[in-house]
Each structure stands twice: as C-alpha cells, then as structure tokens.
Backbone as numpy.savetxt, mean C-alpha at the origin, in Angstrom:
# Nx Ny Nz CAx CAy CAz Cx Cy Cz
14.06 14.03 -11.76 14.40 12.98 -11.83 13.78 12.16 -12.78
14.32 11.67 -14.46 13.55 11.03 -15.51 14.19 9.50 -14.94
13.27 8.61 -15.71 14.12 7.25 -15.57 14.11 7.53 -17.27
15.42 6.78 -18.02 15.23 6.81 -19.48 14.63 5.85 -19.80
14.19 6.35 -20.95 12.66 5.17 -21.87 13.43 3.96 -21.84
14.54 3.64 -22.07 15.10 2.10 -22.06 14.80 1.59 -20.98
14.55 2.25 -19.74 14.44 1.56 -18.41 13.41 1.25 -18.03
12.30 1.97 -18.84 10.51 2.01 -18.22 10.40 0.84 -18.33
10.56 0.02 -19.09 10.14 -1.57 -18.98 11.15 -2.51 -17.96
10.80 -3.12 -16.72 11.97 -3.53 -16.57 11.84 -5.14 -16.97
12.76 -6.06 -16.77 12.70 -7.58 -17.09 11.74 -8.11 -16.10
10.79 -8.37 -16.05 9.70 -8.93 -15.60 10.62 -10.47 -14.98
11.52 -10.90 -15.34 12.21 -12.09 -14.80 12.98 -11.98 -13.35
13.02 -10.54 -13.59 14.45 -9.80 -12.29 13.52 -10.70 -10.97
14.22 -10.50 -10.10 13.91 -11.76 -8.49 12.95 -10.72 -8.17
13.10 -9.16 -8.32 12.19 -8.40 -7.77 11.45 -7.36 -8.09
10.55 -7.11 -7.95 10.59 -5.80 -8.93 9.57 -4.27 -7.73
10.31 -3.52 -8.12 9.90 -2.46 -6.74 9.64 -0.99 -7.68
8.05 -0.72 -7.56 7.61 0.53 -8.33 7.21 1.60 -7.70
7.98 3.27 -7.46 7.20 4.24 -6.86 6.88 4.81 -7.73
5.30 5.47 -7.56 5.11 6.44 -8.59 4.74 7.33 -7.54
5.30 8.77 -7.76 4.94 10.07 -7.12 4.64 10.89 -7.96
3.74 12.08 -7.06 3.27 13.04 -8.11 3.20 14.27 -6.96
2.46 15.28 -7.08 2.40 16.79 -6.19 3.51 17.45 -6.02
3.44 17.88 -4.83 4.19 18.25 -4.29 5.32 18.26 -3.28
6.56 18.10 -3.47 7.61 17.79 -2.27 7.39 15.96 -2.06
8.42 15.29 -2.56 8.22 13.95 -2.15 9.32 13.37 -1.70
9.19 12.16 -1.77 10.39 11.44 -1.36 9.78 9.67 -1.30
11.18 9.26 -1.99 11.01 7.63 -2.47 11.90 6.88 -1.86
12.18 5.77 -1.11 12.93 5.07 -1.01 12.77 3.54 -1.11
13.24 2.79 -1.71 13.56 1.54 -1.84 14.57 1.03 -1.54
14.21 0.23 -0.64 15.78 -1.19 -0.03 15.63 -2.51 -0.68
16.30 -3.02 -0.77 16.26 -4.41 -1.20 17.56 -5.52 -0.48
17.11 -6.27 0.03 18.60 -7.05 0.91 18.93 -8.21 0.12
18.60 -8.26 -1.40 19.22 -9.63 -2.01 19.37 -8.82 -3.32
19.84 -9.17 -4.32 20.22 -8.97 -5.75 18.63 -8.57 -6.48
18.49 -7.88 -6.97 17.23 -7.18 -7.42 17.37 -6.25 -8.42
16.31 -6.00 -9.27 16.15 -4.65 -9.87 15.12 -3.75 -9.12
15.42 -2.38 -9.13 14.55 -1.76 -8.72 14.42 -0.24 -9.89
13.10 0.03 -10.13 12.77 1.05 -10.91 12.05 2.18 -10.16
12.35 3.19 -10.15 11.84 4.30 -9.65 11.15 5.18 -10.58
10.21 5.53 -10.76 9.33 6.46 -11.93 9.19 8.01 -10.98
10.14 8.70 -11.29 9.61 10.09 -10.21 9.15 11.21 -10.91
8.87 10.83 -12.51 8.88 11.95 -13.55 8.07 13.11 -13.12
6.62 12.84 -12.43 5.79 13.34 -11.89 6.15 14.44 -10.87
7.11 14.19 -10.42 7.81 15.05 -8.83 8.12 16.77 -9.39
7.78 17.23 -8.25 7.66 19.06 -8.75 7.87 19.66 -7.24
8.31 20.19 -7.15 8.71 20.87 -5.83 8.29 22.62 -6.51
7.27 23.16 -5.56 6.95 25.00 -5.99 7.69 25.72 -5.06
8.15 25.33 -4.27 9.23 26.16 -3.33 8.30 26.76 -2.09
6.92 25.66 -1.69 6.25 26.24 -0.35 6.87 25.37 0.35
7.24 25.77 1.74 7.85 25.28 2.80 7.22 24.60 3.72
5.79 25.37 3.52 5.16 24.63 4.36 4.04 23.38 4.09
4.39 23.21 2.93 3.77 21.46 2.41 4.38 20.24 3.20
3.31 19.83 3.42 3.76 18.40 3.64 4.59 17.63 3.17
5.32 16.81 3.63 6.29 15.60 3.00 4.94 14.49 2.61
5.63 13.80 1.26 4.95 12.75 0.74 5.61 11.85 0.30
5.42 10.89 1.47 6.62 9.66 0.93 6.52 8.23 0.65
7.14 7.85 0.13 6.77 6.01 -0.16 8.08 5.26 0.53
7.86 4.02 1.00 9.17 3.13 1.01 8.76 1.44 0.86
9.46 0.93 0.10 9.53 -0.41 -0.18 10.25 -1.13 0.17
10.60 -2.33 1.04 11.25 -2.83 1.43 11.04 -4.33 1.16
12.17 -5.15 0.55 12.11 -6.69 0.12 13.02 -7.73 0.05
12.97 -8.61 0.60 13.74 -9.43 0.89 13.13 -10.78 0.15
14.01 -11.36 -0.59 13.37 -12.82 -0.99 13.04 -13.03 -2.63
12.36 -13.60 -2.97 12.04 -13.86 -4.46 11.10 -13.63 -5.13
10.97 -13.04 -6.13 9.78 -12.55 -7.25 8.44 -11.41 -6.17
8.95 -10.50 -5.61 8.05 -9.96 -4.97 7.50 -9.23 -6.30
6.55 -8.22 -5.84 6.03 -6.90 -6.56 5.59 -6.00 -5.64
5.84 -5.09 -5.79 5.35 -3.94 -5.01 4.94 -2.70 -5.98
3.74 -1.88 -5.91 3.96 -0.71 -6.26 3.12 0.25 -5.27
3.34 1.08 -5.60 3.10 2.58 -4.44 2.45 3.60 -5.81
1.24 4.12 -5.72 0.90 4.90 -6.68 0.53 6.23 -6.30
1.17 7.30 -6.14 0.63 8.31 -5.27 0.45 9.55 -6.27
0.02 9.15 -7.62 0.38 10.12 -8.63 -0.77 10.95 -8.98
-2.28 10.67 -8.71 -3.88 10.82 -9.03 -3.57 12.27 -9.45
-3.47 13.05 -8.03 -4.42 13.85 -7.73 -3.21 14.98 -7.08
-1.75 14.63 -7.16 -1.02 15.42 -6.31 -1.31 15.99 -5.09
-1.49 14.84 -4.23 -1.98 15.35 -2.70 -0.75 15.27 -2.08
-1.04 15.76 -0.77 -0.07 16.01 0.13 -0.14 15.17 1.63
0.90 14.87 1.83 1.32 14.43 2.91 0.94 13.06 3.38
0.99 12.41 2.24 0.81 10.75 1.96 1.90 10.17 2.40
1.96 9.16 3.45 2.88 8.52 3.37 2.49 6.39 3.44
3.35 6.13 2.74 3.30 4.71 2.47 4.33 3.63 2.43
3.93 2.74 3.48 5.22 2.02 3.14 4.94 -0.22 3.09
5.79 -0.40 2.57 5.69 -1.90 2.17 6.55 -2.69 2.24
6.44 -3.53 3.20 7.75 -4.47 3.51 7.24 -6.28 3.03
8.29 -6.68 2.27 7.59 -8.20 2.33 8.73 -8.88 2.59
9.01 -10.18 2.66 9.97 -11.02 2.99 9.26 -12.50 2.80
10.05 -13.13 1.91 9.42 -14.59 1.47 9.62 -14.92 -0.18
8.35 -15.00 -0.42 8.67 -15.09 -1.98 7.04 -15.00 -2.96
6.92 -14.15 -3.54 6.15 -14.17 -4.57 4.82 -13.63 -3.89
4.89 -12.68 -2.72 4.25 -11.75 -2.50 3.98 -10.23 -3.10
2.79 -9.85 -3.23 2.56 -8.64 -3.90 1.75 -7.45 -3.10
1.94 -6.36 -3.23 1.31 -5.45 -2.47 1.09 -3.97 -3.72
-0.25 -3.83 -3.53 -0.48 -2.46 -4.46 -1.47 -1.71 -3.81
-0.55 -0.12 -3.79 -1.37 0.73 -2.78 -1.21 1.97 -3.39
-2.51 2.77 -3.58 -3.07 3.99 -4.22 -3.70 4.67 -3.18
-2.81 5.97 -3.19 -3.18 6.83 -2.36 -4.02 8.22 -3.34
-5.17 8.85 -3.04 -5.36 9.78 -3.60 -5.73 11.10 -2.67
-5.90 12.04 -2.38 -6.16 12.91 -1.47 -5.01 13.12 -0.53
-5.00 13.73 0.44 -3.78 14.12 1.39 -4.05 13.61 3.01
-2.74 13.44 2.96 -2.49 12.81 4.80 -3.26 11.40 5.11
-3.18 10.43 4.03 -3.33 9.27 3.94 -2.33 8.38 4.46
-2.25 7.48 5.42 -1.29 6.75 5.64 -1.74 5.06 5.46
-0.63 3.95 4.84 -0.71 2.87 4.54 0.69 1.98 4.92
0.19 1.05 5.58 0.98 0.28 5.98 1.15 -1.29 5.82
1.56 -1.67 5.07 1.66 -3.43 4.44 2.58 -3.85 4.76
2.60 -4.90 5.78 3.64 -6.23 5.89 3.15 -7.30 5.69
4.04 -7.84 4.99 3.85 -9.35 4.88 5.19 -10.38 4.70
4.43 -11.41 5.15 5.91 -12.74 5.33 5.50 -13.64 4.74
6.21 -14.59 4.62 6.17 -15.81 4.09 6.18 -15.84 2.49
4.90 -16.22 2.32 4.61 -16.69 0.40 3.19 -16.22 0.06
2.90 -16.17 -1.02 1.84 -15.95 -1.70 0.57 -15.03 -1.26
1.16 -14.57 -0.53 0.25 -12.97 -0.13 0.38 -11.70 -1.18
-0.96 -11.38 -0.94 -1.41 -10.22 -2.20 -2.48 -9.55 -1.29
-2.13 -8.07 -1.58 -2.99 -6.64 -0.48 -3.16 -5.46 -1.82
-4.15 -5.10 -2.04 -4.55 -4.03 -2.91 -5.30 -3.29 -1.79
-4.53 -1.93 -1.88 -5.15 -1.04 -1.04 -5.36 0.36 -1.76
-6.48 1.19 -1.92 -7.16 2.20 -2.34 -7.43 3.02 -1.17
-6.91 4.20 -1.10 -6.98 5.44 -0.07 -7.65 6.51 -0.84
-9.05 7.19 -0.95 -9.55 8.18 -1.85 -10.17 9.22 -0.76
-9.56 10.38 -0.13 -10.11 11.36 0.66 -8.89 11.60 1.53
-9.29 12.34 2.90 -8.16 12.72 3.70 -8.28 11.87 5.22
-7.10 12.07 5.38 -7.06 11.19 7.05 -7.17 9.74 6.83
-7.32 9.04 6.10 -7.30 7.76 6.16 -6.11 6.69 6.75
-6.52 5.75 7.22 -5.03 4.77 8.07 -5.79 3.46 7.95
-4.59 2.71 7.33 -4.84 1.09 7.25 -3.79 0.60 7.44
-3.45 -0.40 8.19 -2.08 -1.24 8.93 -2.82 -2.80 8.35
-1.76 -3.28 7.48 -1.85 -4.53 7.22 -0.96 -5.43 7.76
-0.98 -6.91 8.00 0.11 -7.55 8.61 -0.36 -8.99 8.07
0.40 -9.65 7.02 -0.13 -10.90 6.62 1.23 -11.88 6.69
0.61 -13.10 7.64 1.69 -14.19 7.56 1.06 -15.63 7.12
2.22 -16.40 6.99 1.44 -17.54 6.21 1.35 -17.52 5.05
0.75 -18.16 4.47 0.59 -18.36 2.79 -0.58 -17.92 2.40
-1.13 -17.84 1.05 -2.06 -17.58 0.19 -2.83 -16.38 1.05
-2.51 -15.56 1.54 -3.69 -14.45 2.35 -3.91 -13.56 1.08
-5.20 -13.16 0.90 -5.65 -12.06 0.07 -6.60 -11.27 0.70
-6.05 -9.61 0.43 -6.83 -8.68 0.99 -6.70 -7.42 0.12
-8.13 -6.82 -0.28 -8.35 -5.76 -1.18 -9.12 -5.05 -0.42
-8.94 -3.75 -0.29 -9.60 -2.85 0.43 -9.57 -1.35 -0.07
-10.39 -0.68 0.20 -11.14 0.58 -0.30 -11.45 1.79 0.90
-10.58 2.74 1.05 -11.16 3.18 2.37 -11.88 4.94 1.51
-12.29 5.38 1.59 -13.00 6.67 0.43 -14.08 7.40 1.48
-13.57 8.61 2.20 -14.01 9.59 3.10 -12.79 10.38 3.83
-13.29 10.64 5.07 -12.41 11.41 6.03 -12.02 10.47 7.06
-10.74 10.19 7.95 -10.63 9.38 8.85 -10.83 8.51 9.00
-11.12 7.22 7.91 -11.32 5.84 8.14 -10.07 5.57 8.67
-10.36 4.37 9.51 -8.52 3.30 9.78 -9.29 1.65 9.79
-8.56 1.41 9.53 -8.34 -0.32 8.96 -7.00 -0.76 9.99
-7.26 -2.06 10.84 -5.97 -2.70 11.03 -6.62 -4.20 10.95
-5.58 -4.81 9.99 -5.74 -6.42 9.63 -4.62 -6.73 9.85
-5.13 -8.09 10.20 -4.20 -9.06 10.46 -4.71 -10.43 10.09
-3.99 -11.16 9.16 -4.14 -12.76 8.47 -2.95 -13.50 8.69
-3.48 -14.58 9.08 -2.63 -15.75 9.28 -3.01 -16.63 8.33
-2.54 -16.73 7.01 -2.34 -18.16 6.29 -3.76 -18.48 5.78
-3.94 -18.52 4.36 -5.03 -19.00 3.81 -6.38 -18.46 3.66
-6.14 -16.70 4.24 -7.63 -16.16 4.33 -7.57 -14.96 3.37
-9.08 -14.76 3.50 -8.98 -13.95 2.29 -10.28 -12.52 2.99
-9.80 -11.38 2.54 -10.82 -10.15 3.23 -10.89 -9.42 2.22
-12.31 -8.72 1.87 -12.61 -7.84 1.02 -13.24 -6.68 1.97
-12.62 -5.50 2.13 -13.46 -4.57 2.74 -13.65 -2.88 2.23
-14.67 -2.37 2.47 -15.04 -0.90 1.79 -15.37 -0.39 3.15
-14.91 0.80 3.34 -14.92 2.00 4.04 -15.42 3.06 3.56
-16.47 2.99 3.23 -17.20 4.72 2.79 -17.80 5.40 3.87
-17.21 7.03 3.95 -17.90 7.79 5.00 -16.50 8.09 5.60
-17.08 8.09 6.70 -16.22 9.45 7.38 -16.10 8.88 9.12
-14.88 8.38 9.37 -14.42 8.13 10.88 -14.86 6.48 11.19
-15.06 5.64 10.45 -15.20 4.15 10.07 -13.96 3.37 11.08
-13.99 2.76 11.71 -12.79 1.73 12.07 -13.32 0.34 11.95
-12.21 -0.44 11.67 -12.51 -2.04 11.25 -11.31 -2.40 11.64
-11.21 -3.33 12.93 -10.49 -4.35 13.17 -10.64 -5.47 12.97
-9.89 -6.19 12.35 -10.17 -8.05 11.82 -8.72 -8.65 12.17
-8.69 -9.63 13.34 -7.30 -10.24 13.32 -7.28 -11.66 13.19
-6.79 -12.43 12.49 -6.59 -14.31 12.07 -8.43 -14.47 11.76
-8.48 -14.43 11.28 -9.48 -14.56 10.59 -9.66 -16.35 10.69
-10.96 -17.48 10.22 -10.35 -18.35 10.02 -10.17 -18.69 8.66
-9.07 -19.84 8.31 -8.17 -20.18 7.22 -9.72 -20.62 6.32
-9.66 -20.49 5.01 -10.15 -20.59 3.67 -11.68 -20.06 4.04
-12.05 -19.17 5.15 -13.34 -18.53 4.91 -13.33 -17.22 4.63
-13.69 -17.09 3.43 -13.69 -15.43 2.95 -14.61 -14.47 3.60
-14.08 -13.04 3.93 -14.31 -12.18 4.50 -15.00 -11.16 3.80
-16.15 -10.34 3.99 -16.38 -9.33 3.14 -17.19 -8.28 3.63
-16.83 -7.16 4.24 -16.84 -6.08 4.84 -17.35 -5.02 4.29
-18.88 -4.42 4.10 -18.92 -2.90 3.55 -19.60 -2.08 4.98
-19.12 -1.08 4.94 -19.31 -0.11 5.73 -19.98 1.31 5.09
-20.82 1.65 5.22 -21.04 2.74 4.64 -22.03 3.81 5.28
-21.44 5.08 5.91 -21.86 6.11 6.84 -20.78 6.37 7.58
-21.09 7.30 8.58 -20.14 7.87 9.87 -19.95 7.22 11.04
-18.81 6.78 11.41 -18.52 6.65 12.98 -18.92 5.01 13.46
-19.20 4.04 12.24 -19.37 3.00 12.36 -18.02 2.08 12.98
-18.41 0.92 14.06 -16.88 0.38 14.31 -17.50 -1.28 13.82
-16.51 -1.85 13.31 -16.77 -3.05 13.28 -15.24 -4.31 13.72
-15.49 -5.20 14.45 -14.71 -5.57 15.27 -14.65 -7.26 14.90
-13.87 -8.00 14.64 -13.75 -9.61 14.44 -12.15 -9.65 14.90
-12.30 -10.80 15.92 -11.28 -11.09 16.34 -11.05 -12.95 16.29
C-alpha cells in the first residue's frame, strides 16, 4: 500500500494528525479517531516475505479532541514483534515513539492538554508504559539494551527525562511534584529505581 505523493504532506491545520511508519516484515497499523480528523498512514516500507513464523509488529493510535500529534516509527531496521499504542484525549497532546530492534512494547496514554512524550526503544524486549494526566507534562525517554522496563505516571506540570542503558533495568515513577524536573540516568544491568 502506498500513499499518493499529493497526500504525503497533510494539512497541518487539520484537527488531528496521526502518522504510522512501518517497516520490516509482517506488520499492521490501526488508526482510530473519535472526531473529524485527517489520518495519514505511510506503509511504503511494508513487506511480507511469506514467513509464517514471523512475529507481528503493530501500531495503534487513538485520539479524541483537538490538535493532537502522534508518530509511531518502526521503520529503522525492520525489527519484528514491536508493538506501540498511543491513546490521547483532550487537546494539543503530542506523542513520538521510535522502536528499533525486536519485541519492544510501548504504551502512551495522555489525558487533558499540552502533554508531550518522546520515547526511543533500541534493543530487544524493552517495555515502557506512560500515563500522563493534567496539563503540561513532558517525558523524554531512551531504553537501550535488553529487557528494560519503565512505568511512569505524571499528573500535571511535571517533567521527566530518563535513560535506561544496559539490560534488565527497572524504572518506576508515580506522580512527581509539580514543577520539579526529574532526570534519571541508569547505565548497567539489573538496576531498579523507584520514586513514588
């Protein structure tokens, strides 16, 4: 499936913008919108080599409200078994998820307005689950390695930057103090960091 060239640059004034970039073998994309919006799906990198034992790679974007932006990019190396989901309600929320490698999982849920998430997963079997409610939350995260886990919840005017570099690291953060930026840098294996 290919997107005609005249549709490759959507109108930025549209109520919502949703983009899924897929590559590798055997993939699926699902875009759902609860209000009038423009949806652009670029599956030009899609390929199926006829291998029945290949794991499914999937991306889902659901948006309700106005002026959201969501990008899920799974094209970089043709990884398998990556799954990404973005759910946004409210207004002017943005989510950017990049998955490089295999078997990575990313889930982003944002409610209310002016929240932003940028996640990059490089490696195998990394997992991130982000929930942001309230207004003005910002999350930037990198998982690099194997088996890293991040569970993050923010409620209003919070900013978190995290790096998990290594294997089997765990990061749990819930409801940090408003207006106090948090930066976490984990390098190594089997490290657990928790803040409640």
